[in-house]
Short mmCIF file of C-alpha atoms in Angstrom, two decimals:
data_model
loop_
_atom_site.label_atom_id
_atom_site.label_comp_id
_atom_site.label_asym_id
_atom_site.label_seq_id
_atom_site.Cartn_x
_atom_site.Cartn_y
_atom_site.Cartn_z
CA MET D 23 0.27 38.68 -13.29
CA ALA D 24 1.07 35.27 -11.83
CA ILE D 25 -0.92 33.47 -9.16
CA TRP D 26 2.15 31.63 -7.84
CA LEU D 27 4.42 34.09 -6.02
CA ALA D 28 7.39 31.91 -5.02
CA ASP D 29 10.58 32.11 -7.06
CA ARG D 30 10.75 28.32 -7.47
CA PRO D 31 8.16 25.72 -8.53
CA LEU D 32 6.50 23.54 -5.93
CA VAL D 33 8.03 20.08 -5.71
CA LEU D 34 5.33 17.40 -5.82
CA ALA D 35 6.51 14.25 -4.05
CA SER D 36 3.89 12.09 -5.76
CA ASN D 37 3.39 10.19 -9.01
CA SER D 38 -0.36 10.85 -8.93
CA GLN D 39 -1.62 12.27 -12.20
CA ALA D 40 -4.80 13.45 -10.47
CA ARG D 41 -2.83 15.53 -7.96
CA ARG D 42 -0.65 16.92 -10.71
CA ARG D 43 -3.67 17.92 -12.79
CA MET D 44 -5.37 19.60 -9.82
CA LEU D 45 -2.33 21.72 -9.01
CA GLU D 46 -1.58 22.60 -12.60
CA ALA D 47 -5.22 23.63 -13.13
CA ALA D 48 -4.78 25.97 -10.14
CA SER D 49 -1.72 27.53 -11.89
CA ILE D 50 0.78 26.08 -9.41
CA PRO D 51 4.07 25.40 -11.25
CA LEU D 52 5.41 21.94 -10.42
CA VAL D 53 8.45 19.74 -10.45
CA VAL D 54 7.54 16.08 -9.85
CA ARG D 55 9.92 14.07 -7.66
CA PRO D 56 8.09 11.05 -6.22
CA ALA D 57 9.04 9.94 -2.74
CA ALA D 58 10.77 6.56 -2.62
CA ILE D 59 9.67 5.28 0.77
CA ASP D 60 8.48 1.94 2.05
CA GLU D 61 4.99 2.92 3.17
CA ARG D 62 4.35 -0.28 5.08
CA ALA D 63 7.66 0.12 6.95
CA VAL D 64 6.75 3.70 7.89
CA GLU D 65 3.38 2.54 9.18
CA ALA D 66 5.00 -0.30 11.14
CA SER D 67 7.34 2.22 12.76
CA GLU D 68 4.81 4.96 13.49
CA LYS D 69 1.87 2.64 14.28
CA PRO D 70 -0.97 5.01 13.33
CA ASN D 71 -4.19 3.80 14.94
CA SER D 72 -6.54 4.90 12.14
CA ALA D 73 -6.62 5.27 8.38
CA ARG D 74 -6.90 9.04 8.79
CA LEU D 75 -3.76 9.19 10.90
CA ALA D 76 -1.94 6.81 8.52
CA ALA D 77 -2.58 9.16 5.60
CA ALA D 78 -1.20 12.08 7.61
CA VAL D 79 1.90 10.16 8.71
CA LEU D 80 2.72 9.05 5.17
CA ALA D 81 2.15 12.50 3.67
CA ARG D 82 4.49 14.05 6.23
CA GLU D 83 7.20 11.46 5.67
CA LYS D 84 7.06 11.79 1.88
CA ALA D 85 7.37 15.57 2.11
CA ARG D 86 10.18 15.38 4.66
CA ILE D 87 12.27 12.81 2.79
CA VAL D 88 12.07 14.56 -0.57
CA SER D 89 12.77 17.98 0.99
CA LEU D 90 16.02 16.69 2.48
CA ALA D 91 17.27 16.08 -1.07
CA ALA D 92 15.94 19.41 -2.37
CA PRO D 93 17.54 22.21 -0.33
CA GLY D 94 15.63 25.46 -0.37
CA GLU D 95 12.67 23.99 -2.28
CA LEU D 96 9.14 23.72 -0.99
CA VAL D 97 7.94 20.09 -1.15
CA LEU D 98 4.39 18.78 -1.10
CA GLY D 99 3.84 15.20 0.06
CA ALA D 100 0.43 13.52 -0.13
CA ASP D 101 -1.33 10.29 0.64
CA GLN D 102 -4.83 8.83 0.57
CA THR D 103 -6.38 6.02 2.58
CA LEU D 104 -9.66 4.14 2.24
CA ALA D 105 -11.38 2.64 5.27
CA GLN D 106 -14.60 0.72 5.72
CA ARG D 107 -16.07 0.95 9.20
CA ALA D 108 -17.60 -2.11 10.80
CA PRO D 109 -18.72 -3.13 14.30
CA THR D 110 -15.47 -5.05 14.67
CA GLY D 111 -13.33 -2.04 13.75
CA GLU D 112 -11.83 -0.40 10.70
CA ARG D 113 -10.91 -2.29 7.54
CA ARG D 114 -8.36 -0.56 5.35
CA PHE D 115 -7.86 -1.07 1.63
CA SER D 116 -4.78 -0.55 -0.54
CA LYS D 117 -4.37 -0.22 -4.29
CA PRO D 118 -5.30 -3.57 -5.89
CA ASN D 119 -2.35 -5.31 -7.49
CA SER D 120 -4.42 -7.51 -9.79
CA ARG D 121 -7.86 -7.84 -11.35
CA ASP D 122 -8.71 -10.46 -8.74
CA GLU D 123 -7.83 -8.07 -5.92
CA ALA D 124 -9.85 -5.29 -7.56
CA ARG D 125 -12.84 -7.63 -7.86
CA ASP D 126 -12.54 -8.64 -4.20
CA GLN D 127 -12.38 -4.99 -3.11
CA LEU D 128 -15.43 -4.02 -5.14
CA ARG D 129 -17.40 -6.95 -3.74
CA ALA D 130 -16.41 -5.98 -0.21
CA LEU D 131 -17.35 -2.31 -0.75
CA SER D 132 -20.58 -3.07 -2.62
CA GLY D 133 -23.68 -1.81 -0.81
CA THR D 134 -21.69 -0.14 1.98
CA ALA D 135 -20.22 3.25 2.85
CA HIS D 136 -16.51 3.93 3.17
CA GLU D 137 -14.29 6.88 3.95
CA LEU D 138 -11.56 8.37 1.81
CA THR D 139 -9.03 10.46 3.71
CA SER D 140 -6.63 12.65 1.77
CA ALA D 141 -3.66 14.19 3.54
CA CYS D 142 -0.88 16.49 2.47
CA ALA D 143 2.14 18.07 4.09
CA VAL D 144 4.46 20.88 3.05
CA ALA D 145 8.12 20.63 4.00
CA LEU D 146 11.26 22.73 3.58
CA ASP D 147 14.78 21.43 4.23
CA GLY D 148 13.52 18.44 6.19
CA LYS D 149 11.10 20.43 8.36
CA VAL D 150 7.36 19.90 7.99
CA LEU D 151 5.71 23.32 7.88
CA THR D 152 2.08 22.21 7.81
CA ALA D 153 0.01 19.04 7.58
CA LEU D 154 -3.60 18.95 6.38
CA THR D 155 -6.24 16.21 6.18
CA ASP D 156 -9.81 15.92 5.00
CA THR D 157 -12.24 13.00 4.78
CA ALA D 158 -15.11 12.24 2.39
CA ARG D 159 -17.78 9.56 2.78
CA LEU D 160 -18.85 7.55 -0.24
CA SER D 161 -21.78 5.11 -0.43
CA MET D 162 -21.36 2.41 -3.04
CA ARG D 163 -24.50 0.96 -4.59
CA ILE D 164 -25.07 -2.78 -4.61
CA LEU D 165 -22.98 -4.17 -7.46
CA GLN D 166 -23.95 -7.33 -9.29
CA ASP D 167 -21.11 -9.64 -10.31
CA ASP D 168 -21.90 -9.12 -14.00
CA PHE D 169 -21.54 -5.35 -13.62
CA ILE D 170 -18.27 -5.74 -11.72
CA GLU D 171 -16.83 -7.73 -14.62
CA ARG D 172 -18.07 -5.13 -17.13
CA TYR D 173 -16.52 -2.39 -15.04
CA LEU D 174 -13.19 -4.20 -14.74
CA ASP D 175 -13.14 -4.79 -18.51
CA ALA D 176 -13.83 -1.13 -19.23
CA ALA D 177 -11.47 0.31 -16.61
CA GLY D 178 -8.54 -1.94 -17.51
CA ALA D 179 -5.23 -1.09 -15.87
CA LYS D 180 -6.70 2.01 -14.21
CA VAL D 181 -8.14 -0.16 -11.45
CA HIS D 182 -4.58 -0.59 -10.16
CA ALA D 183 -3.94 3.15 -9.96
CA SER D 184 -6.22 4.02 -7.05
CA VAL D 185 -7.23 2.61 -3.72
CA GLY D 186 -10.58 0.86 -4.06
CA GLY D 187 -9.97 0.27 -7.76
CA TYR D 188 -11.84 3.35 -8.98
CA GLN D 189 -11.45 6.97 -10.05
CA ILE D 190 -14.57 8.97 -9.26
CA GLU D 191 -13.80 11.41 -12.09
CA GLY D 192 -14.01 8.57 -14.61
CA LEU D 193 -15.79 5.21 -14.80
CA GLY D 194 -15.80 4.98 -11.02
CA VAL D 195 -18.77 7.33 -10.87
CA HIS D 196 -20.97 4.39 -11.95
CA LEU D 197 -20.25 2.64 -8.65
CA PHE D 198 -21.91 5.11 -6.31
CA ASP D 199 -25.32 6.34 -5.29
CA LYS D 200 -24.25 8.94 -2.71
CA ILE D 201 -21.13 11.02 -2.10
CA GLU D 202 -20.56 13.34 0.86
CA GLY D 203 -17.47 15.49 0.95
CA ASP D 204 -15.11 17.64 -1.04
CA TYR D 205 -14.47 16.63 -4.67
CA PHE D 206 -10.75 17.41 -4.49
CA THR D 207 -10.38 15.31 -1.36
CA ILE D 208 -11.91 12.38 -3.21
CA LEU D 209 -9.41 12.89 -6.04
CA GLY D 210 -6.54 12.67 -3.55
CA LEU D 211 -5.67 16.12 -2.22
CA PRO D 212 -7.24 18.50 0.35
CA LEU D 213 -6.74 21.26 -2.20
CA LEU D 214 -8.80 24.06 -0.67
CA PRO D 215 -7.08 23.89 2.77
CA LEU D 216 -3.73 23.67 0.95
CA LEU D 217 -4.45 26.79 -1.11
CA ALA D 218 -5.54 28.60 2.05
CA TYR D 219 -2.20 27.74 3.66
CA LEU D 220 -0.28 28.89 0.58
CA ARG D 221 -2.15 32.20 0.63
CA ARG D 222 -1.39 32.72 4.32
CA SER D 223 2.26 32.00 3.56
CA ARG D 224 2.19 34.53 0.70
CA LEU D 225 3.12 31.86 -1.84
CA VAL D 226 -0.16 32.28 -3.73
CA ALA D 227 -1.81 35.61 -4.54
CA GLU D 228 -4.73 36.63 -2.31
#
């Protein structure tokens, strides 16, 4: 008997391989249709006042936009933000576009704690049905410049795939000495709250 009870696959409005693997491992059938939105323009319009709120706003907009082009299909949008707290406020990081940017991010995060917020939203026909967020706190050990270069060499193009330049499920684990929070949230999806919602909605078997 199937775990997924809906008559259509879930539409994943994300290119993230980590999110896809998490959902597929949970026996959720997927169709991938990434959302084509200008994230910076959405943020400029909505003006979220924190990284946590920004993740929620972007997840909702991705789900809503893709659901408008997929009548009758349930769409999952998701986003993740990284923020470093300081006395002067919150510093946010984006995916590094180059090795130099990845190096700068790792140097800035070295020896400090930061927060990863993962958000998701489920939409149907342009209406957002639910929005979920969760935050994990990660403490990066002090990184010497020589190690950073070794890490960048070993990680290669993968440093461009994730905010902060790391994937905790891979080489990124070498960067940390303490992690507090849900593993799935760190990978990019508040999976357990999402599954709870899908069960309540009778889309996943109880």
